[in-house]
Short mmCIF file of C-alpha atoms in Angstrom, two decimals:
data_model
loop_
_atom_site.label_atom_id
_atom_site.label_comp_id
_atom_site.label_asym_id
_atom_site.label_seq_id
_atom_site.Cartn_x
_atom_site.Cartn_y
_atom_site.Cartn_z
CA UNK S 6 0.00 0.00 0.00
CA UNK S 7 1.44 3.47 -0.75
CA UNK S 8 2.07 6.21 1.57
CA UNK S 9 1.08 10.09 1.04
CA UNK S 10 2.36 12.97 1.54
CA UNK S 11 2.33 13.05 4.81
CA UNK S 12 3.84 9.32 5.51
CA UNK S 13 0.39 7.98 6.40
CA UNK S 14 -0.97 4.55 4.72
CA UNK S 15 -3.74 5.71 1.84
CA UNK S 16 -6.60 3.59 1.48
CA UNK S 17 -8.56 5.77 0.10
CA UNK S 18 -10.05 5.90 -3.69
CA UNK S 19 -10.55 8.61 -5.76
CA UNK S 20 -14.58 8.51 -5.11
CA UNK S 21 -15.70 9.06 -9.23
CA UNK S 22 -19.52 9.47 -9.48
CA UNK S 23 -19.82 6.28 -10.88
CA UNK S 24 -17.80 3.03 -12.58
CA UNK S 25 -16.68 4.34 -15.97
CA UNK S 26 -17.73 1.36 -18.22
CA UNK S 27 -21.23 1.71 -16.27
CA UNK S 28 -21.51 5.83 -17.70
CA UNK S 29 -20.36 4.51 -21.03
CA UNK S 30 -23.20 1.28 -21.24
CA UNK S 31 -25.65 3.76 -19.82
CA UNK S 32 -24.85 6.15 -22.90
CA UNK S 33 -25.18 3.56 -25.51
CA UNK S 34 -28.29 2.43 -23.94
CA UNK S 35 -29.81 5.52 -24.01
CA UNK S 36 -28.57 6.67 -27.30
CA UNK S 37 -30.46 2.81 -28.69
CA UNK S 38 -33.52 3.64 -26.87
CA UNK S 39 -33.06 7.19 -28.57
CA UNK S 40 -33.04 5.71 -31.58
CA UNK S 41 -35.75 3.82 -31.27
CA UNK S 42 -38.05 6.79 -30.30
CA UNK S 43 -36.44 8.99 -33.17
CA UNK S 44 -34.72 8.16 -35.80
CA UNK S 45 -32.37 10.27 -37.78
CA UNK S 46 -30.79 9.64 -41.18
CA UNK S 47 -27.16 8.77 -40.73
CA UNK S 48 -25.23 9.90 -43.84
CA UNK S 49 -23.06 7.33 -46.14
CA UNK S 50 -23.71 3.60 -47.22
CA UNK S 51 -23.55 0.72 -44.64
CA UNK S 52 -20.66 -0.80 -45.33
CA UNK S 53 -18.17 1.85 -45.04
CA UNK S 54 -19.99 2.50 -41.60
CA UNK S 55 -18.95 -1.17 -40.43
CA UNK S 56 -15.62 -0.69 -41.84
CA UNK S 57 -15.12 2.53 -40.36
CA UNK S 58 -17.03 1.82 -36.98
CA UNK S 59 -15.33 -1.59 -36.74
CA UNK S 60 -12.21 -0.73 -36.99
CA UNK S 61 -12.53 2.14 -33.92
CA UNK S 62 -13.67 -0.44 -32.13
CA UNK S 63 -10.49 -2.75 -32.93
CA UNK S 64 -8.33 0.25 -32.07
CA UNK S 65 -10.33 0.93 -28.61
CA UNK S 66 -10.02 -2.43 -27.82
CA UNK S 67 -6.11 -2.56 -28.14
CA UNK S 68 -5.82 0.55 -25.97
CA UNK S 69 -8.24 -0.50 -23.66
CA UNK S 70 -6.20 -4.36 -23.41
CA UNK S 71 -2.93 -2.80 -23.37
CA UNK S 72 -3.59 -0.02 -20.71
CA UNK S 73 -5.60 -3.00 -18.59
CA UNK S 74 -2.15 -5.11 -19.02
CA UNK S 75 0.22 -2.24 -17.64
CA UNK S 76 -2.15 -1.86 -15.04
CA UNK S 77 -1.97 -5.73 -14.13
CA UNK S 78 1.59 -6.13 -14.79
CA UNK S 79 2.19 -2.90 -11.66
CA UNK S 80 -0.23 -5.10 -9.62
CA UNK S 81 -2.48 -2.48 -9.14
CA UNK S 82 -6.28 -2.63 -9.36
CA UNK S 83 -8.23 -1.65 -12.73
CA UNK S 84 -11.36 -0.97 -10.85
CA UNK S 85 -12.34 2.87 -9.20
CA UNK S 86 -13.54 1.35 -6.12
CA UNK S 87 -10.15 0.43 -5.02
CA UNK S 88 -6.89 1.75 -3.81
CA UNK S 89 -4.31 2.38 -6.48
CA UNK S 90 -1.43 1.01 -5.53
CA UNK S 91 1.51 1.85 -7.95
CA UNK S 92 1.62 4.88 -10.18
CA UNK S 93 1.82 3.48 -14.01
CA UNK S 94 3.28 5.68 -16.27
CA UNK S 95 5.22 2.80 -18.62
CA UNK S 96 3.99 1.26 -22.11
CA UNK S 97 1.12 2.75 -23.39
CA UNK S 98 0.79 4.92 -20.48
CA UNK S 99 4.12 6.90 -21.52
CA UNK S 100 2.07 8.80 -23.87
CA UNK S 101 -1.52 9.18 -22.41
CA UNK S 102 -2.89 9.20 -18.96
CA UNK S 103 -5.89 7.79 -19.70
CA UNK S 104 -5.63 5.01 -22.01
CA UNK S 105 -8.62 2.63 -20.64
CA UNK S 106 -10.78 5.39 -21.07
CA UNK S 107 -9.65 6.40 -24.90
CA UNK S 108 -10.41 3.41 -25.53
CA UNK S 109 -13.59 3.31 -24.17
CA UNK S 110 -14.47 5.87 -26.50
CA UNK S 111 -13.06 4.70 -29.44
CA UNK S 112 -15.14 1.54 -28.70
CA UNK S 113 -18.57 3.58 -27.91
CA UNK S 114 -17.84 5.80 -30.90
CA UNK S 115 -17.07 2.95 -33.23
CA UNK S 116 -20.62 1.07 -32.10
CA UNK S 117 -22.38 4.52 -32.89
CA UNK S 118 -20.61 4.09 -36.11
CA UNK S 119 -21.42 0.62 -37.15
CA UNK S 120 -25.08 0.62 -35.69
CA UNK S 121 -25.03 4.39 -37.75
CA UNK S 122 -26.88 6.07 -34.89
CA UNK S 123 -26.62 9.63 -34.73
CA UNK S 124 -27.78 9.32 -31.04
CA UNK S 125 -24.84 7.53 -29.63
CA UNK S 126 -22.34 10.06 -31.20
CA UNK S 127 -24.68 12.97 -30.05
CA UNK S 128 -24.28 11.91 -26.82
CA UNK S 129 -20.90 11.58 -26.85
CA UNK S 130 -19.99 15.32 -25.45
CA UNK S 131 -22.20 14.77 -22.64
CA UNK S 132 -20.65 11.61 -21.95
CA UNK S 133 -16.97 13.30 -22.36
CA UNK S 134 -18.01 16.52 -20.11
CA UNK S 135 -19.06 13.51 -17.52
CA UNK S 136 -15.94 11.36 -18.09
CA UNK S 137 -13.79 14.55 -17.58
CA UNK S 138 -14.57 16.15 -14.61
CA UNK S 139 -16.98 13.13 -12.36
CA UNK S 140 -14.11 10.47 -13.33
CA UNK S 141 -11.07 11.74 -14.68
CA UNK S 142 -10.43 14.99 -12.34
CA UNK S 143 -11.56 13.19 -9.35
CA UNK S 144 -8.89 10.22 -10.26
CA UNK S 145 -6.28 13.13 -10.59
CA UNK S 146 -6.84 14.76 -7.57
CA UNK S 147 -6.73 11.55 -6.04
CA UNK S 148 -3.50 10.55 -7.72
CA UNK S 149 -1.93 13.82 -6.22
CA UNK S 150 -2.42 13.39 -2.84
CA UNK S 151 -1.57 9.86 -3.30
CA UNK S 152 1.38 10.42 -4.96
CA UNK S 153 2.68 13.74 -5.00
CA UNK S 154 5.74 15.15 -7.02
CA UNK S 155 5.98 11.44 -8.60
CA UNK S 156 2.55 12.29 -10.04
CA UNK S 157 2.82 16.37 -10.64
CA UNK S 158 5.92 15.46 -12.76
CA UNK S 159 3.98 12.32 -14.85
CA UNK S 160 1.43 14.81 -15.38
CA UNK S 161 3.68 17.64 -17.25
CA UNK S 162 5.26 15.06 -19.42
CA UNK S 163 2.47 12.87 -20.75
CA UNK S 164 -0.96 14.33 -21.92
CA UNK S 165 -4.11 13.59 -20.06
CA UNK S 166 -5.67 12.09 -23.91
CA UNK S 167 -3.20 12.04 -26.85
#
């Protein structure tokens, strides 16, 4: 278990308003339902849609794999709702802070994509405004007090997205 700042054990988490992939499934869900209720056109033929869609979804899931496999190779837990234990900032992580959740959206963008549904990709900005600052700032802030100058100094050399 790491110690902060002030030499005490940290057990704490960084308290996000909810379990990312849980925000992201609610999206698509309500983007289907959406869908269902009103459809819009979605421009271009089907098939470059699947290409297109499919392959952000082959991308996302790369990130999303190899940011999960740093994160298991540190021994540290994937999950919000427990204590980070090591600060990753190897592999994939070298060049984004956030690589789980890139791919997450590469994944949720490339089903709005293939299923062409203009609600999914509407809702993406509300999704990314929710991401940000009930997930992502509340993990920083976390990581901070956690771990300090070893995190203030990750943070000014690798970008929080790309």
């Amino acid at each position: 278990m790491a110690m902060d700042q002030a030499g005490q054990t940290d057990s704490g988490t960084a308290g996000v308003i909810a379990r990312p992939p849980l925000l992201f499934l609610a999206a698509l869900l309500i983007g289907f339902v959406l869908d269902r209720l009103l459809r819009l056109p979605f421009p271009g033929p089907g098939l470059v849609s699947w290409i297109i869609g499919g392959s952000l979804i082959l991308i996302g899931l790369a990130l999303l794999a190899a940011g999960i496999r740093n994160f298991s190779r540190a021994t540290t837990p994937v999950p919000t709702n427990e204590p980070t234990r090591v600060l990753v900032t190897t592999g994939v992580h070298g060049w984004t802070r956030n690589p789980i959740y890139l791919g997450m959206f590469l994944i949720y963008g490339g089903i709005g994509v293939a299923a062409q549904n203009i609600w999914i990709l509407v809702l993406t900005l509300p999704l990314a405004i929710l991401i940000r600052y009930g997930v992502v700032a509340r993990e920083e802030a976390y990581l901070e007090r956690r771990f300090g100058s070893a995190y203030l100094d990750y943070r000014q050399t690798v970008r929080r997205w790309l």
